[in-house]
Tab-separated table of C-alpha atoms and ligand atoms in Angstrom:
chain	number	residue	atom	x	y	z
A	1	MET	CA	142.761	-21.944	-87.151
A	2	ASP	CA	146.247	-22.316	-88.166
A	3	GLU	CA	147.557	-23.358	-91.519
A	4	ARG	CA	149.277	-26.476	-90.447
A	5	ARG	CA	145.831	-27.733	-89.016
A	6	LEU	CA	144.048	-26.862	-92.164
A	7	ASP	CA	146.686	-28.692	-94.305
A	8	SER	CA	146.245	-31.669	-92.022
A	9	MET	CA	142.365	-31.650	-92.636
A	10	THR	CA	143.139	-31.599	-96.402
A	11	ALA	CA	145.486	-34.595	-96.142
A	12	GLN	CA	142.910	-36.296	-94.251
A	13	THR	CA	140.212	-35.637	-96.745
A	14	VAL	CA	142.519	-36.972	-99.579
A	15	ASP	CA	143.193	-40.102	-97.709
A	16	LEU	CA	139.569	-40.672	-96.695
A	17	LEU	CA	138.498	-40.104	-100.348
A	18	GLN	CA	141.079	-42.526	-101.678
A	19	THR	CA	139.761	-45.387	-99.256
A	20	LEU	CA	136.016	-44.565	-100.148
A	21	ILE	CA	136.738	-44.998	-103.839
A	22	ARG	CA	138.740	-48.042	-103.453
A	23	ASN	CA	135.764	-49.564	-101.427
A	24	GLU	CA	134.023	-49.740	-104.763
A	25	CYS	CA	130.406	-49.262	-103.386
A	26	VAL	CA	128.888	-49.615	-106.893
A	27	ASN	CA	125.099	-49.159	-106.914
A	28	ASP	CA	123.814	-50.857	-110.199
A	29	GLY	CA	120.142	-50.574	-109.255
A	30	THR	CA	119.823	-54.043	-107.766
A	31	THR	CA	119.260	-54.548	-104.094
A	32	GLU	CA	122.266	-56.913	-103.942
A	33	SER	CA	124.707	-54.234	-105.185
A	34	GLY	CA	126.137	-51.051	-103.448
A	35	HIS	CA	127.762	-52.743	-100.430
A	36	GLU	CA	127.597	-49.348	-98.787
A	37	SER	CA	128.324	-50.867	-95.306
A	38	ARG	CA	132.137	-50.975	-96.382
A	39	ASN	CA	132.020	-47.220	-96.642
A	40	ALA	CA	129.828	-46.851	-93.593
A	41	ASP	CA	132.447	-48.782	-91.594
A	42	VAL	CA	135.285	-46.511	-92.678
A	43	LEU	CA	133.118	-43.202	-92.027
A	44	ASP	CA	132.026	-44.627	-88.592
A	45	GLN	CA	135.664	-44.907	-87.597
A	46	VAL	CA	136.526	-41.354	-88.885
A	47	ILE	CA	133.456	-39.438	-87.239
A	48	ALA	CA	133.370	-41.288	-84.123
A	49	GLY	CA	135.195	-38.948	-81.670
A	50	SER	CA	134.720	-38.205	-78.043
A	51	GLY	CA	131.179	-37.220	-77.278
A	52	VAL	CA	129.759	-38.251	-80.727
A	53	ASP	CA	127.009	-40.585	-80.841
A	54	VAL	CA	127.006	-42.684	-83.912
A	55	GLU	CA	124.097	-44.834	-85.074
A	56	ARG	CA	123.933	-47.363	-87.933
A	57	PHE	CA	120.994	-48.366	-89.821
A	58	GLU	CA	120.931	-51.381	-92.227
A	59	PRO	CA	117.501	-51.886	-93.996
A	60	VAL	CA	119.006	-54.723	-96.064
A	61	PRO	CA	122.194	-56.653	-95.500
A	62	GLY	CA	125.219	-54.637	-96.764
A	63	ARG	CA	123.462	-51.369	-97.290
A	64	ALA	CA	124.154	-49.437	-94.206
A	65	SER	CA	123.763	-45.895	-93.575
A	66	ILE	CA	125.386	-43.916	-90.392
A	67	VAL	CA	124.182	-40.948	-88.509
A	68	GLY	CA	126.634	-39.050	-86.191
A	69	ARG	CA	125.517	-36.369	-83.936
A	70	ILE	CA	127.171	-33.487	-81.966
A	71	ALA	CA	124.482	-32.426	-79.471
A	72	GLY	CA	124.001	-28.646	-79.069
A	73	SER	CA	123.312	-26.778	-76.046
A	74	ASP	CA	119.953	-25.324	-77.008
A	75	PRO	CA	117.172	-27.800	-78.130
A	76	SER	CA	115.257	-24.998	-79.801
A	77	ALA	CA	118.082	-23.830	-81.950
A	78	PRO	CA	118.237	-24.856	-85.568
A	79	THR	CA	120.068	-28.143	-86.572
A	80	LEU	CA	122.428	-28.617	-89.402
A	81	CYS	CA	122.823	-31.933	-91.249
A	82	LEU	CA	125.989	-32.712	-93.457
A	83	MET	CA	124.575	-35.358	-95.923
A	84	GLY	CA	127.048	-37.315	-98.153
A	85	HIS	CA	125.976	-40.455	-100.048
A	86	THR	CA	128.358	-43.324	-100.022
A	87	ASP	CA	127.447	-45.102	-103.278
A	88	VAL	CA	128.614	-44.677	-106.730
A	89	VAL	CA	127.503	-45.471	-110.276
A	90	PRO	CA	129.052	-48.408	-112.478
A	91	VAL	CA	131.947	-47.722	-114.706
A	92	HIS	CA	132.960	-48.705	-118.137
A	93	ALA	CA	136.594	-49.234	-117.338
A	94	ASP	CA	137.736	-49.386	-120.942
A	95	GLY	CA	136.926	-45.584	-121.206
A	96	TRP	CA	139.391	-44.684	-118.281
A	97	SER	CA	142.886	-43.516	-118.444
A	98	ASN	CA	143.497	-44.643	-115.009
A	99	ASP	CA	142.089	-47.354	-112.606
A	100	PRO	CA	138.447	-46.227	-111.845
A	101	PHE	CA	138.668	-47.838	-108.302
A	102	GLY	CA	142.456	-47.181	-107.692
A	103	GLY	CA	141.981	-43.907	-105.882
A	104	GLU	CA	145.376	-42.763	-107.182
A	105	LEU	CA	146.657	-39.247	-106.500
A	106	ILE	CA	148.022	-38.293	-109.958
A	107	GLU	CA	149.542	-34.810	-110.408
A	108	GLY	CA	147.445	-33.239	-107.863
A	109	GLU	CA	144.230	-34.899	-108.547
A	110	VAL	CA	142.640	-37.832	-106.964
A	111	TRP	CA	141.112	-40.276	-109.670
A	112	GLY	CA	138.279	-42.695	-109.299
A	113	ARG	CA	134.563	-43.265	-109.436
A	114	GLY	CA	132.925	-41.010	-107.013
A	115	ALA	CA	135.652	-38.467	-106.920
A	116	VAL	CA	133.062	-35.833	-107.956
A	117	ASP	CA	129.769	-37.687	-107.279
A	118	MET	CA	130.036	-37.348	-104.184
A	119	LEU	CA	132.602	-39.158	-102.238
A	120	ASN	CA	134.658	-35.764	-102.389
A	121	LEU	CA	131.947	-34.143	-100.470
A	122	THR	CA	131.115	-37.301	-98.308
A	123	ALA	CA	134.857	-37.430	-97.231
A	124	SER	CA	135.398	-33.790	-96.620
A	125	MET	CA	132.252	-33.435	-94.632
A	126	ALA	CA	133.293	-36.491	-92.421
A	127	VAL	CA	136.674	-34.730	-91.852
A	128	ALA	CA	135.284	-31.377	-90.892
A	129	PHE	CA	132.795	-33.131	-88.695
A	130	ARG	CA	135.376	-34.912	-86.981
A	131	ARG	CA	137.451	-31.784	-86.298
A	132	LEU	CA	134.347	-30.233	-84.971
A	133	ALA	CA	133.646	-32.985	-82.618
A	134	ASP	CA	137.221	-32.789	-81.287
A	135	ASP	CA	136.756	-29.128	-80.647
A	136	ALA	CA	133.357	-29.695	-79.026
A	137	ALA	CA	135.221	-32.054	-76.686
A	138	THR	CA	137.512	-29.316	-75.767
A	139	GLY	CA	135.201	-26.483	-75.640
A	140	ARG	CA	136.486	-24.697	-78.755
A	141	PHE	CA	133.310	-25.486	-80.657
A	142	ARG	CA	130.008	-24.892	-78.666
A	143	PRO	CA	127.150	-25.399	-81.074
A	144	LYS	CA	123.637	-24.222	-80.014
A	145	GLY	CA	121.828	-26.783	-82.436
A	146	ASP	CA	122.685	-30.229	-83.106
A	147	LEU	CA	125.296	-30.928	-85.926
A	148	ILE	CA	124.341	-34.162	-87.660
A	149	TYR	CA	126.706	-36.239	-90.222
A	150	PHE	CA	124.436	-38.286	-92.406
A	151	GLY	CA	126.488	-40.975	-94.413
A	152	VAL	CA	123.646	-42.351	-96.670
A	153	ALA	CA	123.437	-45.382	-98.936
A	154	ASP	CA	121.563	-45.818	-102.088
A	155	GLU	CA	121.294	-42.266	-103.609
A	156	GLU	CA	122.212	-43.291	-107.012
A	157	SER	CA	119.169	-45.662	-107.642
A	158	GLY	CA	116.324	-43.491	-106.086
A	159	SER	CA	117.011	-43.717	-102.184
A	160	ALA	CA	114.972	-46.720	-101.383
A	161	HIS	CA	117.516	-48.241	-99.141
A	162	GLY	CA	118.884	-44.875	-98.092
A	163	ALA	CA	117.447	-41.510	-97.415
A	164	ARG	CA	113.828	-42.293	-98.492
A	165	TRP	CA	113.941	-45.475	-96.105
A	166	MET	CA	115.373	-43.357	-93.196
A	167	ALA	CA	112.752	-40.747	-93.634
A	168	GLU	CA	110.073	-43.385	-93.290
A	169	HIS	CA	111.537	-45.459	-90.591
A	170	HIS	CA	113.997	-43.319	-88.632
A	171	LEU	CA	112.999	-39.629	-89.083
A	172	GLU	CA	114.118	-38.555	-85.667
A	173	ALA	CA	117.550	-39.808	-86.397
A	174	ILE	CA	117.931	-37.592	-89.464
A	175	ARG	CA	115.437	-34.700	-89.039
A	176	ALA	CA	117.285	-31.319	-89.509
A	177	ASP	CA	116.274	-27.758	-90.156
A	178	PHE	CA	119.119	-27.083	-92.472
A	179	VAL	CA	120.875	-29.577	-94.906
A	180	LEU	CA	124.127	-29.333	-97.019
A	181	THR	CA	124.633	-31.922	-99.593
A	182	GLU	CA	125.579	-32.335	-103.264
A	183	ASN	CA	126.605	-30.343	-105.366
A	184	GLY	CA	127.624	-26.708	-105.908
A	185	GLY	CA	130.607	-24.512	-105.706
A	186	LEU	CA	131.563	-24.094	-109.143
A	187	HIS	CA	132.867	-20.722	-110.428
A	188	SER	CA	131.458	-18.659	-113.314
A	189	GLY	CA	131.139	-15.271	-114.779
A	190	PRO	CA	133.870	-12.526	-114.360
A	191	THR	CA	136.889	-13.687	-112.424
A	192	ASP	CA	137.174	-10.414	-110.482
A	193	ALA	CA	133.591	-10.883	-109.142
A	194	PRO	CA	132.885	-14.553	-109.806
A	195	PHE	CA	129.506	-16.321	-109.142
A	196	VAL	CA	129.617	-19.357	-106.999
A	197	GLY	CA	126.778	-21.912	-107.888
A	198	VAL	CA	124.437	-23.230	-104.992
A	199	ASN	CA	121.837	-25.825	-105.928
A	200	VAL	CA	118.615	-24.808	-104.306
A	201	ALA	CA	116.181	-26.576	-106.487
A	202	GLU	CA	115.920	-29.753	-108.551
A	203	LYS	CA	113.459	-31.107	-111.041
A	204	GLY	CA	110.994	-33.750	-110.259
A	205	VAL	CA	111.347	-37.559	-111.075
A	206	ALA	CA	108.385	-39.138	-112.704
A	207	TRP	CA	109.505	-42.421	-114.075
A	208	ARG	CA	106.788	-44.277	-116.021
A	209	LYS	CA	106.485	-47.772	-117.144
A	210	LEU	CA	104.274	-48.009	-120.394
A	211	THR	CA	102.956	-51.328	-121.217
A	212	VAL	CA	101.904	-52.042	-125.001
A	213	ARG	CA	99.756	-55.193	-125.684
A	214	GLY	CA	99.256	-57.031	-128.937
A	215	THR	CA	98.465	-60.640	-129.902
A	216	PRO	CA	101.068	-63.331	-129.987
A	217	GLY	CA	101.841	-65.237	-133.316
A	218	HIS	CA	104.450	-67.030	-135.201
A	219	GLY	CA	107.349	-64.726	-136.433
A	220	SER	CA	107.308	-66.437	-139.838
A	221	MET	CA	103.816	-64.979	-140.491
A	222	PRO	CA	103.756	-61.382	-139.641
A	223	PHE	CA	101.395	-60.127	-142.290
A	224	ARG	CA	98.433	-58.141	-140.653
A	225	SER	CA	99.777	-59.089	-137.180
A	226	ASP	CA	99.135	-57.192	-134.018
A	227	ASN	CA	102.799	-56.881	-132.981
A	228	ALA	CA	103.290	-55.163	-129.449
A	229	LEU	CA	106.868	-54.280	-130.404
A	230	VAL	CA	105.732	-52.297	-133.639
A	231	LYS	CA	103.214	-50.499	-131.468
A	232	ALA	CA	105.711	-49.845	-128.847
A	233	ALA	CA	108.085	-48.365	-131.561
A	234	GLY	CA	105.357	-45.868	-132.407
A	235	VAL	CA	105.091	-44.851	-128.882
A	236	VAL	CA	108.621	-44.370	-128.530
A	237	GLN	CA	108.859	-42.288	-131.634
A	238	ARG	CA	106.097	-40.163	-130.416
A	239	LEU	CA	107.750	-39.489	-127.144
A	240	ALA	CA	110.978	-38.617	-128.938
A	241	ASP	CA	109.013	-36.068	-131.112
A	242	TYR	CA	107.049	-34.449	-128.488
A	243	ARG	CA	107.860	-30.911	-127.800
A	244	PRO	CA	106.130	-29.626	-124.674
A	245	ALA	CA	106.209	-25.773	-124.292
A	246	PRO	CA	109.122	-24.228	-122.160
A	247	ARG	CA	108.289	-22.788	-118.852
A	248	PHE	CA	110.602	-20.556	-116.850
A	249	THR	CA	111.302	-20.998	-113.202
A	250	GLU	CA	112.092	-18.051	-111.027
A	251	LEU	CA	115.747	-19.237	-111.257
A	252	TRP	CA	115.959	-19.255	-114.964
A	253	ARG	CA	116.603	-15.569	-115.461
A	254	THR	CA	119.518	-15.729	-112.666
A	255	ARG	CA	120.947	-18.510	-114.501
A	256	VAL	CA	121.001	-16.927	-117.919
A	257	ASP	CA	122.545	-13.755	-116.297
A	258	THR	CA	125.575	-15.902	-115.056
A	259	LEU	CA	126.267	-17.335	-118.465
A	260	GLY	CA	127.996	-14.175	-119.714
A	261	LEU	CA	126.293	-14.467	-123.098
A	262	PRO	CA	125.798	-11.901	-125.940
A	263	ASP	CA	122.550	-9.889	-125.671
A	264	ASP	CA	120.780	-11.418	-128.602
A	265	ILE	CA	121.232	-14.993	-127.291
A	266	LYS	CA	120.396	-13.920	-123.780
A	267	ASP	CA	117.204	-12.355	-124.925
A	268	ALA	CA	116.062	-15.472	-126.945
A	269	LEU	CA	116.889	-17.673	-123.895
A	270	LEU	CA	114.654	-15.410	-121.851
A	271	ASP	CA	111.763	-15.541	-124.265
A	272	GLU	CA	109.402	-18.399	-124.148
A	273	GLY	CA	108.350	-17.890	-127.786
A	274	SER	CA	112.012	-18.007	-129.159
A	275	ILE	CA	114.074	-20.236	-126.859
A	276	ASP	CA	113.057	-23.647	-128.668
A	277	ALA	CA	114.183	-22.287	-132.046
A	278	LEU	CA	117.473	-21.094	-130.499
A	279	LEU	CA	118.210	-24.422	-128.818
A	280	ASP	CA	117.436	-26.168	-132.120
A	281	GLU	CA	120.257	-24.298	-133.759
A	282	LEU	CA	122.813	-24.170	-130.745
A	283	PRO	CA	126.200	-25.576	-131.959
A	284	SER	CA	126.973	-27.320	-128.681
A	285	VAL	CA	124.609	-30.269	-128.244
A	286	ALA	CA	125.556	-30.622	-124.516
A	287	ALA	CA	124.719	-27.021	-123.799
A	288	ALA	CA	121.358	-27.282	-125.566
A	289	ALA	CA	120.548	-30.457	-123.841
A	290	HIS	CA	121.380	-28.781	-120.489
A	291	LEU	CA	119.475	-25.656	-121.186
A	292	HIS	CA	116.408	-27.433	-122.627
A	293	ALA	CA	116.271	-29.613	-119.470
A	294	CYS	CA	116.369	-26.480	-117.331
A	295	THR	CA	113.295	-25.082	-119.094
A	296	HIS	CA	111.279	-28.092	-119.947
A	297	THR	CA	109.564	-31.106	-118.562
A	298	THR	CA	111.491	-33.885	-120.509
A	299	PHE	CA	110.647	-37.338	-121.729
A	300	SER	CA	113.375	-40.000	-122.560
A	301	ALA	CA	112.355	-43.593	-123.379
A	302	ASN	CA	115.297	-45.649	-122.178
A	303	LEU	CA	114.477	-49.123	-121.763
A	304	VAL	CA	112.433	-51.750	-123.680
A	305	ASP	CA	111.680	-55.076	-122.112
A	306	GLY	CA	108.994	-57.806	-122.586
A	307	PRO	CA	108.560	-61.163	-120.907
A	308	GLY	CA	109.672	-64.055	-123.062
A	309	MET	CA	110.674	-61.927	-126.140
A	310	LYS	CA	112.054	-64.318	-128.719
A	311	THR	CA	113.261	-63.881	-132.382
A	312	ASN	CA	110.525	-66.101	-133.784
A	313	VAL	CA	107.672	-65.002	-131.684
A	314	ILE	CA	105.394	-61.998	-132.442
A	315	PRO	CA	105.369	-60.340	-128.987
A	316	ASP	CA	102.193	-59.702	-127.101
A	317	HIS	CA	103.635	-57.608	-124.459
A	318	VAL	CA	106.202	-54.887	-124.476
A	319	GLU	CA	107.252	-52.586	-121.419
A	320	ILE	CA	108.910	-49.147	-122.083
A	321	ASN	CA	110.365	-47.419	-119.235
A	322	VAL	CA	110.376	-43.730	-119.568
A	323	ASP	CA	112.507	-41.297	-117.546
A	324	ILE	CA	110.441	-38.222	-117.065
A	325	ARG	CA	111.949	-35.095	-115.279
A	326	THR	CA	109.368	-32.502	-114.332
A	327	LEU	CA	109.573	-28.638	-113.784
A	328	PRO	CA	108.171	-27.399	-110.630
A	329	GLY	CA	104.369	-27.332	-110.866
A	330	ASP	CA	104.105	-30.478	-112.850
A	331	GLY	CA	102.514	-33.108	-110.732
A	332	PRO	CA	101.231	-36.575	-111.709
A	333	ALA	CA	98.271	-35.107	-113.330
A	334	GLU	CA	100.273	-32.883	-115.558
A	335	VAL	CA	102.620	-35.772	-116.224
A	336	ASP	CA	99.442	-37.848	-117.472
A	337	ALA	CA	98.359	-34.949	-119.580
A	338	HIS	CA	101.812	-34.717	-121.323
A	339	LEU	CA	101.785	-38.332	-121.897
A	340	ARG	CA	98.186	-38.081	-123.654
A	341	ALA	CA	99.393	-35.181	-125.576
A	342	ALA	CA	102.579	-36.867	-126.797
A	343	LEU	CA	100.987	-40.187	-127.643
A	344	GLY	CA	97.782	-38.950	-129.292
A	345	ASP	CA	95.451	-41.704	-130.501
A	346	LEU	CA	98.105	-44.342	-129.125
A	347	ALA	CA	97.496	-43.214	-125.587
A	348	ASP	CA	94.536	-45.685	-125.525
A	349	HIS	CA	96.535	-48.400	-126.235
A	350	VAL	CA	99.042	-47.842	-123.430
A	351	GLU	CA	98.865	-48.828	-119.776
A	352	VAL	CA	100.830	-46.457	-117.494
A	353	GLU	CA	102.401	-47.475	-114.329
A	354	ILE	CA	104.194	-45.136	-111.887
A	355	ILE	CA	107.785	-46.317	-110.914
A	356	MET	CA	108.825	-43.025	-109.272
A	357	ASN	CA	107.004	-39.891	-108.525
A	358	ASP	CA	109.016	-37.262	-106.619
A	359	GLN	CA	107.996	-33.596	-107.446
A	360	ALA	CA	110.373	-30.771	-108.162
A	361	SER	CA	111.656	-29.141	-104.942
A	362	ILE	CA	113.085	-25.827	-103.995
A	363	SER	CA	114.502	-24.160	-100.912
A	364	PRO	CA	114.368	-20.364	-100.458
A	365	VAL	CA	117.647	-18.258	-100.238
A	366	ASP	CA	116.505	-15.714	-97.455
A	367	THR	CA	117.836	-18.124	-94.887
A	368	ARG	CA	120.556	-18.105	-92.219
A	369	LEU	CA	122.325	-21.010	-93.994
A	370	TRP	CA	122.541	-19.030	-97.239
A	371	ASP	CA	124.133	-16.137	-95.280
A	372	SER	CA	126.478	-18.523	-93.546
A	373	LEU	CA	127.557	-20.177	-96.934
A	374	ALA	CA	128.106	-16.763	-98.415
A	375	ARG	CA	130.504	-15.684	-95.522
A	376	ALA	CA	132.281	-19.111	-95.806
A	377	VAL	CA	132.813	-18.659	-99.610
A	378	ASN	CA	133.979	-15.157	-99.293
A	379	GLU	CA	136.704	-16.146	-96.748
A	380	PRO	CA	138.826	-17.526	-99.696
A	381	PHE	CA	137.068	-15.492	-102.441
A	382	PRO	CA	136.127	-12.054	-100.953
A	383	THR	CA	134.500	-10.790	-104.182
A	384	ALA	CA	132.499	-14.073	-105.071
A	385	ARG	CA	128.687	-13.825	-105.012
A	386	LEU	CA	126.371	-17.028	-104.455
A	387	THR	CA	124.010	-17.663	-107.153
A	388	PRO	CA	120.961	-20.013	-106.657
A	389	GLN	CA	120.739	-22.865	-109.308
A	390	LEU	CA	118.248	-25.633	-110.543
A	391	VAL	CA	119.833	-29.049	-110.840
A	392	VAL	CA	118.126	-31.182	-113.489
A	393	GLY	CA	118.978	-34.473	-111.799
A	394	PHE	CA	117.827	-35.706	-108.478
A	395	THR	CA	119.630	-35.744	-105.022
A	396	ASP	CA	118.679	-36.654	-101.570
A	397	ALA	CA	118.041	-33.064	-101.059
A	398	ARG	CA	114.323	-33.476	-102.297
A	399	ILE	CA	113.703	-35.744	-99.445
A	400	TYR	CA	114.551	-33.310	-96.879
A	401	ARG	CA	112.819	-30.397	-98.814
A	402	GLU	CA	109.553	-32.661	-98.571
A	403	MET	CA	110.075	-32.556	-94.798
A	404	GLY	CA	110.295	-28.896	-94.740
A	405	ALA	CA	114.042	-28.434	-94.363
A	406	VAL	CA	116.257	-25.866	-96.201
A	407	ALA	CA	118.514	-28.092	-98.386
A	408	TYR	CA	121.249	-26.688	-100.573
A	409	GLY	CA	123.732	-28.490	-102.717
A	410	ALA	CA	126.970	-26.895	-102.024
A	411	GLY	CA	130.858	-27.249	-102.062
A	412	LEU	CA	133.486	-25.173	-103.303
A	413	PHE	CA	135.959	-25.867	-106.237
A	414	SER	CA	139.128	-24.259	-107.670
A	415	PRO	CA	138.359	-21.247	-109.734
A	416	GLU	CA	140.243	-22.912	-112.597
A	417	LEU	CA	137.984	-25.998	-113.070
A	418	ASP	CA	135.964	-25.472	-116.367
A	419	ALA	CA	132.270	-26.141	-115.579
A	420	GLY	CA	131.504	-27.878	-118.921
A	421	GLU	CA	134.363	-30.259	-118.813
A	422	PHE	CA	133.809	-30.818	-114.997
A	423	GLY	CA	130.143	-31.664	-115.667
A	424	SER	CA	131.164	-34.506	-118.039
A	425	ARG	CA	133.007	-36.305	-115.033
A	426	PHE	CA	129.539	-36.939	-113.407
A	427	HIS	CA	128.747	-40.545	-114.019
A	428	GLY	CA	131.383	-40.300	-116.937
A	429	HIS	CA	134.833	-41.483	-117.653
A	430	ASP	CA	138.112	-40.187	-115.924
A	431	GLU	CA	136.190	-38.823	-112.927
A	432	ARG	CA	138.784	-36.942	-110.758
A	433	ILE	CA	139.135	-33.900	-108.415
A	434	ASP	CA	142.130	-31.713	-107.641
A	435	VAL	CA	143.423	-31.443	-104.072
A	436	GLU	CA	142.872	-27.703	-104.084
A	437	SER	CA	138.952	-28.308	-104.448
A	438	LEU	CA	139.283	-30.740	-101.642
A	439	ALA	CA	140.919	-28.291	-99.428
A	440	LEU	CA	138.449	-25.444	-100.186
A	441	THR	CA	135.451	-27.747	-99.538
A	442	THR	CA	136.655	-29.216	-96.207
A	443	ARG	CA	137.341	-25.645	-94.924
A	444	LEU	CA	133.863	-24.404	-96.346
A	445	TRP	CA	132.063	-27.078	-94.253
A	446	ASP	CA	134.171	-26.267	-91.171
A	447	HIS	CA	133.364	-22.612	-91.628
A	448	VAL	CA	129.618	-23.044	-92.178
A	449	CYS	CA	129.016	-25.313	-89.216
A	450	ARG	CA	130.835	-22.780	-86.812
A	451	ASP	CA	129.228	-19.885	-88.283
A	452	LEU	CA	125.641	-21.142	-88.348
A	453	LEU	CA	125.607	-23.065	-85.064
A	454	THR	CA	127.468	-20.888	-82.689
B	1	ZN	ZN1	125.445	-37.884	-106.187
């Protein structure tokens, strides 16, 4: 492909990303939020080329997802889906240096909510898909298996109006053997032979609502009262103090190897008997939290609520929402056991309700998609090596892995991006992406699709 054509693809990705950011598809967790139909409309126009069939699905008003398909020539050949979510999380505009929904291009970076999570990928996938559709129409791209573009709503609040709903109601529209989605492509390790991360696994999500009951009374007479909030405080404290044992996944050693650490620290991180003591003392709290999350099932009590709570009423009913993220192997029974261990004698006073229960998921690396990705990354970076990683958050990849698909979080960023600083932009202030990364990622999708499907 000639350089001019590549540059025009980058320009289209920049332009599309700006439009998607300006559409402000903010998902605050309520059904009425998101408004992803705005981004679905834009993406529909971009991907609908000659010979592309675009379907639209809207489980509730305003929350559309779209699916585009370039039909392959061989129904038995593996199919590939490029999946990008179209929603973003809310902002605290006071913390931003520029308009979070301006989509401005400032000194080579596109600014705004979604610039890294993940409208950058959603936009670059759409541009690559459109080029492939145009090439399919002229015979320059002849895929054996289908290529699918899935612009999906509601990833940021658990996928109920997006990928989860589609998997339950329109599975045939989105089913694929291979899936590329958020989020990989950061460089680490030696610059002459860098590692490029690919997310192949993610922790499970086991959100729980804990209800604590007491006896109502007047706030003016608290002596010997049975106050549900006081009991709840004890529950929250025990969850915070709980120290479940570390457990290493098969990806942990690989991860530690790519960090370029001194041997003594490396040894401690790879020893289940000494990792906790090391993390307790690590100067960087952010690094400790990340490394801890990679090696432990975690518990975070993040929300307390109760019906009719009032300053002068001793509450009889308090709810605590706990964000639990599980390691591979920790299912609902293990989560129950953790909670009993954490709460001790208070466990008998707590009712546990499941909010979300998606287990950890992992895709193998000995696949054709992995090999295609490696070749595509080696195009601009001939000495780079792919390294498989575990994400501690969740993405829609988990829903495809449940269906048996191989799903990777991918992308390709500028080598100059600092992984730590970059990580802080996810759901943080001053989210932005450089144009060079948008160019690299757009070309990556184009290359992988051609490599895998033809
Ligand atoms: Zn995301």
